[in-house]
Amino acid sequence: MQIVETITEMKRLRLQLPEPLGFVPTMGYLHEGHISLVRRAREENASVAASIFVNPTQFGPTEDFEDYPRDTKRDLAMLEEAGTDVVFTPSVAEMYPERFSSWVEVGKLTERLEGAARPIHFRGVTTICTKLFNIVEPTRAYFGQKDAQQALVLKKMVADLNMNLEIVVCPIIREPDGLSMSSRHVYLNQEQRWAAVSLYQAIKLAEELWAQGERDAERLRQVVIEHIQQQPLAEIEYVSIADTEILEELETITSSALLSLVVRFGKTRLLDNTILK
Ligand code: PAF
């Protein structure tokens, strides 16, 4: 596995990578969720690249950029084990040199849910992904369904701007008790970690009601909220049942819906979702 830190070197190496190239962009501190993306990329492509870059522009001024967990040595070992050919690990100065001033923004879709809670977040994500796509030139890029809105926003960006790659969205990977995997779990204390399983339990309750024929979105939201509220450590930020493409909140579900939620445990925001279909 080759590790490259500069854009020039990455572009040079790209010329030697066999087609098609699968790419897994990450912010590091990897877990099984990331590795499932690498494995999928390995299955579907002749070569696999990954990036590790904690992107400052997608964190708000009061968010956890400085504290975001980092362990590059461990990440590199995991990526090598999963069959990655190249890892791009640029510095902040390499990606955002002085006087950097160009941004990529997707409208509308980014105003809801995570976009409403974290106003500059998606502009940072779409800008860094555009830069990474231009540098790495992948055939396919792999993202997790865990960040459902991010996946939709990136698909929209690629379609709207006629970018020459496919966005592949892979299933959520969960801990044995059902909690969706996240690098931010290291912030949770033991009590919060136990309480966090209520997110998955609430999603399961909604899925069961859905399977029994419930189509009233407000009733489903209430079931999720009431279950999570039984945990005194949990602070619900939002529970949404929305259209799966434009993310408009629904009253009645006619075909399918994205049930997504964000719950805070102390300072840690946990996301989870499922598609009701
Ligand atoms: O999902 C993430 O880890 C990040 O948002 C991404 C896509 C690597 C961009 O920094």
mmCIF file of C-alpha atoms and ligand atoms in Angstrom:
data_model
loop_
_atom_site.group_PDB
_atom_site.id
_atom_site.type_symbol
_atom_site.label_atom_id
_atom_site.label_comp_id
_atom_site.label_asym_id
_atom_site.label_seq_id
_atom_site.Cartn_x
_atom_site.Cartn_y
_atom_site.Cartn_z
ATOM 1 C CA MET A 1 0.000 0.000 0.000
ATOM 2 C CA GLN A 2 1.362 3.425 -0.911
ATOM 3 C CA ILE A 3 0.821 6.494 1.258
ATOM 4 C CA VAL A 4 0.932 9.897 -0.408
ATOM 5 C CA GLU A 5 0.707 13.328 1.172
ATOM 6 C CA THR A 6 0.808 15.750 -1.732
ATOM 7 C CA ILE A 7 -1.633 16.481 -4.539
ATOM 8 C CA THR A 8 1.139 16.305 -7.149
ATOM 9 C CA GLU A 9 2.211 12.875 -5.981
ATOM 10 C CA MET A 10 -1.375 11.601 -5.810
ATOM 11 C CA LYS A 11 -2.055 12.774 -9.362
ATOM 12 C CA ARG A 12 1.147 11.167 -10.586
ATOM 13 C CA LEU A 13 0.328 7.855 -8.902
ATOM 14 C CA ARG A 14 -3.236 7.968 -10.231
ATOM 15 C CA LEU A 15 -1.888 7.535 -13.768
ATOM 16 C CA GLN A 16 -0.490 4.143 -12.795
ATOM 17 C CA LEU A 17 -3.610 2.782 -11.029
ATOM 18 C CA PRO A 18 -5.556 0.188 -13.015
ATOM 19 C CA GLU A 19 -9.130 1.108 -14.063
ATOM 20 C CA PRO A 20 -11.732 1.135 -12.642
ATOM 21 C CA LEU A 21 -10.689 2.893 -9.425
ATOM 22 C CA GLY A 22 -12.854 2.752 -6.293
ATOM 23 C CA PHE A 23 -12.354 5.572 -3.766
ATOM 24 C CA VAL A 24 -13.265 5.774 -0.074
ATOM 25 C CA PRO A 25 -12.934 9.306 1.369
ATOM 26 C CA THR A 26 -12.723 9.316 5.184
ATOM 27 C CA MET A 27 -11.852 11.559 8.089
ATOM 28 C CA GLY A 28 -9.945 8.700 9.706
ATOM 29 C CA TYR A 29 -10.422 7.041 13.100
ATOM 30 C CA LEU A 30 -11.772 4.153 11.107
ATOM 31 C CA HIS A 31 -14.244 1.479 12.180
ATOM 32 C CA GLU A 32 -15.959 -1.497 10.531
ATOM 33 C CA GLY A 33 -18.318 0.885 8.708
ATOM 34 C CA HIS A 34 -15.425 2.447 6.787
ATOM 35 C CA ILE A 35 -13.822 -0.925 6.204
ATOM 36 C CA SER A 36 -17.068 -2.269 4.712
ATOM 37 C CA LEU A 37 -16.795 0.551 2.129
ATOM 38 C CA VAL A 38 -13.206 -0.435 1.310
ATOM 39 C CA ARG A 39 -14.227 -4.085 0.932
ATOM 40 C CA ARG A 40 -17.072 -3.147 -1.389
ATOM 41 C CA ALA A 41 -14.712 -0.924 -3.407
ATOM 42 C CA ARG A 42 -12.238 -3.823 -3.566
ATOM 43 C CA GLU A 43 -14.925 -6.178 -4.912
ATOM 44 C CA GLU A 44 -16.099 -3.787 -7.606
ATOM 45 C CA ASN A 45 -12.851 -2.204 -8.874
ATOM 46 C CA ALA A 46 -9.390 -3.087 -10.127
ATOM 47 C CA SER A 47 -7.752 -0.632 -7.717
ATOM 48 C CA VAL A 48 -8.766 1.063 -4.466
ATOM 49 C CA ALA A 49 -7.763 4.433 -3.031
ATOM 50 C CA ALA A 50 -8.773 5.927 0.320
ATOM 51 C CA SER A 51 -8.177 9.321 1.875
ATOM 52 C CA ILE A 52 -7.745 10.361 5.483
ATOM 53 C CA PHE A 53 -8.374 14.057 5.990
ATOM 54 C CA VAL A 54 -10.186 15.742 8.875
ATOM 55 C CA ASN A 55 -11.773 18.505 6.856
ATOM 56 C CA PRO A 56 -11.884 21.761 8.864
ATOM 57 C CA THR A 57 -14.382 23.484 6.570
ATOM 58 C CA GLN A 58 -17.222 21.102 7.429
ATOM 59 C CA PHE A 59 -17.020 21.858 11.166
ATOM 60 C CA GLY A 60 -18.777 24.896 12.628
ATOM 61 C CA PRO A 61 -16.810 27.257 14.900
ATOM 62 C CA THR A 62 -18.162 25.587 18.074
ATOM 63 C CA GLU A 63 -17.865 22.022 16.780
ATOM 64 C CA ASP A 64 -15.277 19.331 17.486
ATOM 65 C CA PHE A 65 -12.655 19.850 14.728
ATOM 66 C CA GLU A 66 -9.734 20.155 17.169
ATOM 67 C CA ASP A 67 -10.924 17.239 19.312
ATOM 68 C CA TYR A 68 -11.957 14.972 16.443
ATOM 69 C CA PRO A 69 -10.345 11.585 17.207
ATOM 70 C CA ARG A 70 -7.241 10.774 15.168
ATOM 71 C CA ASP A 71 -5.107 7.605 14.939
ATOM 72 C CA THR A 72 -3.469 7.506 11.523
ATOM 73 C CA LYS A 73 -1.164 4.599 12.312
ATOM 74 C CA ARG A 74 -4.084 2.346 13.221
ATOM 75 C CA ASP A 75 -6.123 3.623 10.239
ATOM 76 C CA LEU A 76 -3.311 2.786 7.810
ATOM 77 C CA ALA A 77 -2.991 -0.740 9.213
ATOM 78 C CA MET A 78 -6.763 -1.270 8.813
ATOM 79 C CA LEU A 79 -6.761 0.083 5.263
ATOM 80 C CA GLU A 80 -3.834 -2.116 4.282
ATOM 81 C CA GLU A 81 -5.503 -5.189 5.764
ATOM 82 C CA ALA A 82 -8.696 -4.426 3.793
ATOM 83 C CA GLY A 83 -6.765 -4.293 0.502
ATOM 84 C CA THR A 84 -6.308 -0.569 -0.187
ATOM 85 C CA ASP A 85 -3.696 0.264 -2.851
ATOM 86 C CA VAL A 86 -3.182 3.973 -2.127
ATOM 87 C CA VAL A 87 -3.964 6.232 0.812
ATOM 88 C CA PHE A 88 -3.990 9.988 0.337
ATOM 89 C CA THR A 89 -3.253 11.814 3.622
ATOM 90 C CA PRO A 90 -2.875 15.516 2.781
ATOM 91 C CA SER A 91 -2.338 18.276 5.336
ATOM 92 C CA VAL A 92 -4.791 21.139 5.813
ATOM 93 C CA ALA A 93 -2.302 23.515 4.126
ATOM 94 C CA GLU A 94 -2.095 21.186 1.118
ATOM 95 C CA MET A 95 -5.880 21.149 0.638
ATOM 96 C CA TYR A 96 -6.589 24.740 1.685
ATOM 97 C CA PRO A 97 -3.580 26.881 0.832
ATOM 98 C CA GLU A 98 -3.570 30.538 1.823
ATOM 99 C CA ARG A 99 -6.179 32.607 -0.026
ATOM 100 C CA PHE A 100 -8.281 29.536 -0.898
ATOM 101 C CA SER A 101 -11.655 31.007 -1.876
ATOM 102 C CA SER A 102 -13.715 28.653 -4.063
ATOM 103 C CA TRP A 103 -16.695 26.718 -2.758
ATOM 104 C CA VAL A 104 -19.116 24.138 -4.107
ATOM 105 C CA GLU A 105 -22.672 24.354 -2.785
ATOM 106 C CA VAL A 106 -25.753 22.234 -3.354
ATOM 107 C CA GLY A 107 -28.960 24.205 -2.783
ATOM 108 C CA LYS A 108 -32.282 23.270 -1.125
ATOM 109 C CA LEU A 109 -31.440 19.714 -0.032
ATOM 110 C CA THR A 110 -28.764 21.150 2.253
ATOM 111 C CA GLU A 111 -31.157 23.535 4.007
ATOM 112 C CA ARG A 112 -32.977 20.753 5.862
ATOM 113 C CA LEU A 113 -32.078 18.389 8.740
ATOM 114 C CA GLU A 114 -28.271 18.332 9.184
ATOM 115 C CA GLY A 115 -27.993 21.448 7.019
ATOM 116 C CA ALA A 116 -30.390 23.356 9.301
ATOM 117 C CA ALA A 117 -28.539 22.178 12.417
ATOM 118 C CA ARG A 118 -25.028 22.728 10.974
ATOM 119 C CA PRO A 119 -25.239 25.647 8.517
ATOM 120 C CA ILE A 120 -21.791 25.438 6.844
ATOM 121 C CA HIS A 121 -21.411 21.676 7.083
ATOM 122 C CA PHE A 122 -22.505 20.599 3.618
ATOM 123 C CA ARG A 123 -20.629 23.387 1.844
ATOM 124 C CA GLY A 124 -17.480 21.979 3.453
ATOM 125 C CA VAL A 125 -18.369 18.403 2.502
ATOM 126 C CA THR A 126 -19.204 19.195 -1.127
ATOM 127 C CA THR A 127 -16.124 21.380 -1.535
ATOM 128 C CA ILE A 128 -13.696 18.825 -0.107
ATOM 129 C CA CYS A 129 -15.312 15.947 -2.016
ATOM 130 C CA THR A 130 -15.073 17.923 -5.276
ATOM 131 C CA LYS A 131 -11.392 18.571 -4.598
ATOM 132 C CA LEU A 132 -10.774 14.921 -3.724
ATOM 133 C CA PHE A 133 -12.683 13.724 -6.801
ATOM 134 C CA ASN A 134 -10.623 16.078 -9.014
ATOM 135 C CA ILE A 135 -7.365 14.866 -7.498
ATOM 136 C CA VAL A 136 -8.089 11.121 -7.268
ATOM 137 C CA GLU A 137 -10.358 10.854 -10.344
ATOM 138 C CA PRO A 138 -12.200 7.754 -9.137
ATOM 139 C CA THR A 139 -14.615 5.705 -11.222
ATOM 140 C CA ARG A 140 -16.764 5.158 -8.124
ATOM 141 C CA ALA A 141 -16.752 6.754 -4.672
ATOM 142 C CA TYR A 142 -18.182 4.923 -1.659
ATOM 143 C CA PHE A 143 -20.192 6.462 1.192
ATOM 144 C CA GLY A 144 -22.216 5.043 4.072
ATOM 145 C CA GLN A 145 -26.012 5.211 4.363
ATOM 146 C CA LYS A 146 -25.403 6.229 8.010
ATOM 147 C CA ASP A 147 -24.940 9.811 6.724
ATOM 148 C CA ALA A 148 -28.022 9.553 4.549
ATOM 149 C CA GLN A 149 -28.320 13.267 3.762
ATOM 150 C CA GLN A 150 -24.614 13.515 2.886
ATOM 151 C CA ALA A 151 -25.041 10.653 0.404
ATOM 152 C CA LEU A 152 -28.070 12.367 -1.195
ATOM 153 C CA VAL A 153 -26.282 15.728 -1.380
ATOM 154 C CA LEU A 154 -23.209 14.177 -3.016
ATOM 155 C CA LYS A 155 -25.352 12.281 -5.537
ATOM 156 C CA LYS A 156 -27.136 15.527 -6.397
ATOM 157 C CA MET A 157 -23.837 17.384 -6.779
ATOM 158 C CA VAL A 158 -22.411 14.700 -9.076
ATOM 159 C CA ALA A 159 -25.590 14.717 -11.194
ATOM 160 C CA ASP A 160 -26.028 18.514 -11.310
ATOM 161 C CA LEU A 161 -22.370 19.201 -12.143
ATOM 162 C CA ASN A 162 -21.994 16.263 -14.562
ATOM 163 C CA MET A 163 -19.094 14.832 -12.605
ATOM 164 C CA ASN A 164 -17.515 11.803 -14.099
ATOM 165 C CA LEU A 165 -18.012 9.253 -11.322
ATOM 166 C CA GLU A 166 -20.639 7.134 -9.629
ATOM 167 C CA ILE A 167 -21.586 7.570 -5.972
ATOM 168 C CA VAL A 168 -22.160 4.175 -4.316
ATOM 169 C CA VAL A 169 -24.080 4.164 -1.037
ATOM 170 C CA CYS A 170 -23.459 1.192 1.273
ATOM 171 C CA PRO A 171 -25.552 -0.144 4.193
ATOM 172 C CA ILE A 172 -25.184 1.016 7.802
ATOM 173 C CA ILE A 173 -22.866 -1.193 9.849
ATOM 174 C CA ARG A 174 -23.995 -1.675 13.448
ATOM 175 C CA GLU A 175 -22.465 -2.719 16.748
ATOM 176 C CA PRO A 176 -23.751 -6.062 18.147
ATOM 177 C CA ASP A 177 -26.419 -4.181 20.172
ATOM 178 C CA GLY A 178 -27.618 -2.285 17.092
ATOM 179 C CA LEU A 179 -25.953 1.119 17.578
ATOM 180 C CA SER A 180 -24.753 2.406 14.199
ATOM 181 C CA MET A 181 -20.959 2.646 14.102
ATOM 182 C CA SER A 182 -19.405 6.110 14.423
ATOM 183 C CA SER A 183 -15.946 7.532 15.107
ATOM 184 C CA ARG A 184 -17.591 9.855 17.645
ATOM 185 C CA HIS A 185 -18.546 6.982 19.992
ATOM 186 C CA VAL A 186 -15.224 7.521 21.781
ATOM 187 C CA TYR A 187 -16.781 10.672 23.275
ATOM 188 C CA LEU A 188 -19.521 8.672 25.060
ATOM 189 C CA ASN A 189 -19.145 7.592 28.672
ATOM 190 C CA GLN A 190 -20.389 4.149 29.613
ATOM 191 C CA GLU A 191 -23.865 5.268 30.708
ATOM 192 C CA GLN A 192 -24.355 7.290 27.545
ATOM 193 C CA ARG A 193 -23.136 4.356 25.459
ATOM 194 C CA TRP A 194 -25.719 2.051 27.068
ATOM 195 C CA ALA A 195 -28.480 4.607 26.644
ATOM 196 C CA ALA A 196 -27.544 5.160 22.982
ATOM 197 C CA VAL A 197 -28.960 1.788 21.997
ATOM 198 C CA SER A 198 -32.414 3.396 22.359
ATOM 199 C CA LEU A 199 -31.930 4.993 18.909
ATOM 200 C CA TYR A 200 -31.835 1.603 17.230
ATOM 201 C CA GLN A 201 -34.667 0.266 19.392
ATOM 202 C CA ALA A 202 -36.814 3.252 18.410
ATOM 203 C CA ILE A 203 -36.036 2.708 14.736
ATOM 204 C CA LYS A 204 -36.993 -0.961 15.090
ATOM 205 C CA LEU A 205 -40.319 0.010 16.697
ATOM 206 C CA ALA A 206 -41.075 2.307 13.770
ATOM 207 C CA GLU A 207 -40.089 -0.400 11.288
ATOM 208 C CA GLU A 208 -42.440 -2.856 13.010
ATOM 209 C CA LEU A 209 -45.352 -0.400 12.891
ATOM 210 C CA TRP A 210 -44.528 0.332 9.255
ATOM 211 C CA ALA A 211 -44.588 -3.416 8.500
ATOM 212 C CA GLN A 212 -48.022 -3.614 10.180
ATOM 213 C CA GLY A 213 -49.305 -0.954 7.766
ATOM 214 C CA GLU A 214 -48.850 2.341 9.677
ATOM 215 C CA ARG A 215 -48.508 5.164 7.132
ATOM 216 C CA ASP A 216 -49.173 8.191 9.361
ATOM 217 C CA ALA A 217 -45.766 9.900 9.577
ATOM 218 C CA GLU A 218 -46.635 11.859 12.739
ATOM 219 C CA ARG A 219 -47.671 8.676 14.549
ATOM 220 C CA LEU A 220 -44.350 7.046 13.579
ATOM 221 C CA ARG A 221 -42.364 10.140 14.697
ATOM 222 C CA GLN A 222 -44.180 10.100 18.060
ATOM 223 C CA VAL A 223 -43.408 6.425 18.659
ATOM 224 C CA VAL A 224 -39.706 7.089 18.031
ATOM 225 C CA ILE A 225 -39.669 10.219 20.219
ATOM 226 C CA GLU A 226 -41.521 8.567 23.107
ATOM 227 C CA HIS A 227 -39.163 5.594 23.126
ATOM 228 C CA ILE A 228 -35.998 7.702 23.125
ATOM 229 C CA GLN A 229 -37.396 10.105 25.740
ATOM 230 C CA GLN A 230 -37.458 7.221 28.229
ATOM 231 C CA GLN A 231 -33.673 7.647 28.407
ATOM 232 C CA PRO A 232 -32.969 10.652 30.647
ATOM 233 C CA LEU A 233 -29.491 11.112 29.113
ATOM 234 C CA ALA A 234 -30.880 11.480 25.585
ATOM 235 C CA GLU A 235 -31.718 14.903 24.132
ATOM 236 C CA ILE A 236 -33.555 14.623 20.845
ATOM 237 C CA GLU A 237 -32.494 17.176 18.227
ATOM 238 C CA TYR A 238 -34.812 15.963 15.510
ATOM 239 C CA VAL A 239 -36.805 12.976 14.321
ATOM 240 C CA SER A 240 -37.697 13.296 10.676
ATOM 241 C CA ILE A 241 -39.816 11.272 8.298
ATOM 242 C CA ALA A 242 -39.145 12.708 4.906
ATOM 243 C CA ASP A 243 -39.261 12.079 1.206
ATOM 244 C CA THR A 244 -36.255 9.917 0.234
ATOM 245 C CA GLU A 245 -35.016 12.288 -2.476
ATOM 246 C CA ILE A 246 -35.825 15.890 -1.594
ATOM 247 C CA LEU A 247 -36.121 15.335 2.171
ATOM 248 C CA GLU A 248 -39.406 17.208 2.514
ATOM 249 C CA GLU A 249 -41.219 16.226 5.718
ATOM 250 C CA LEU A 250 -44.195 13.931 5.075
ATOM 251 C CA GLU A 251 -47.628 13.716 6.675
ATOM 252 C CA THR A 252 -48.625 10.461 5.067
ATOM 253 C CA ILE A 253 -46.191 8.007 3.519
ATOM 254 C CA THR A 254 -47.411 6.916 0.132
ATOM 255 C CA SER A 255 -44.448 4.930 -1.194
ATOM 256 C CA SER A 256 -41.271 5.159 0.900
ATOM 257 C CA ALA A 257 -39.689 7.490 3.448
ATOM 258 C CA LEU A 258 -36.380 8.213 5.133
ATOM 259 C CA LEU A 259 -36.731 8.049 8.902
ATOM 260 C CA SER A 260 -33.712 9.897 10.294
ATOM 261 C CA LEU A 261 -32.869 11.181 13.716
ATOM 262 C CA VAL A 262 -30.233 13.011 15.690
ATOM 263 C CA VAL A 263 -29.963 12.601 19.440
ATOM 264 C CA ARG A 264 -27.457 14.274 21.715
ATOM 265 C CA PHE A 265 -25.779 12.528 24.622
ATOM 266 C CA GLY A 266 -23.922 15.309 26.396
ATOM 267 C CA LYS A 267 -21.982 17.061 23.636
ATOM 268 C CA THR A 268 -22.065 14.061 21.298
ATOM 269 C CA ARG A 269 -24.536 14.061 18.402
ATOM 270 C CA LEU A 270 -25.525 10.587 17.252
ATOM 271 C CA LEU A 271 -27.211 10.038 13.889
ATOM 272 C CA ASP A 272 -29.202 7.061 12.717
ATOM 273 C CA ASN A 273 -31.722 6.305 10.017
ATOM 274 C CA THR A 274 -33.661 3.711 8.107
ATOM 275 C CA ILE A 275 -35.559 3.698 4.867
ATOM 276 C CA LEU A 276 -39.189 2.670 5.264
ATOM 277 C CA LYS A 277 -40.091 0.988 1.998
HETATM 278 O O1 PAF B 1 -18.307 11.275 5.896
HETATM 279 C C1 PAF B 1 -17.170 11.749 6.125
HETATM 280 O O2 PAF B 1 -16.346 11.139 6.788
HETATM 281 C C2 PAF B 1 -16.820 13.124 5.571
HETATM 282 O O3 PAF B 1 -17.934 13.964 5.574
HETATM 283 C C3 PAF B 1 -16.171 13.065 4.182
HETATM 284 C C4 PAF B 1 -17.141 12.531 3.156
HETATM 285 C C5 PAF B 1 -14.930 12.202 4.223
HETATM 286 C C6 PAF B 1 -15.767 14.475 3.743
HETATM 287 O O4 PAF B 1 -14.860 15.047 4.609
#
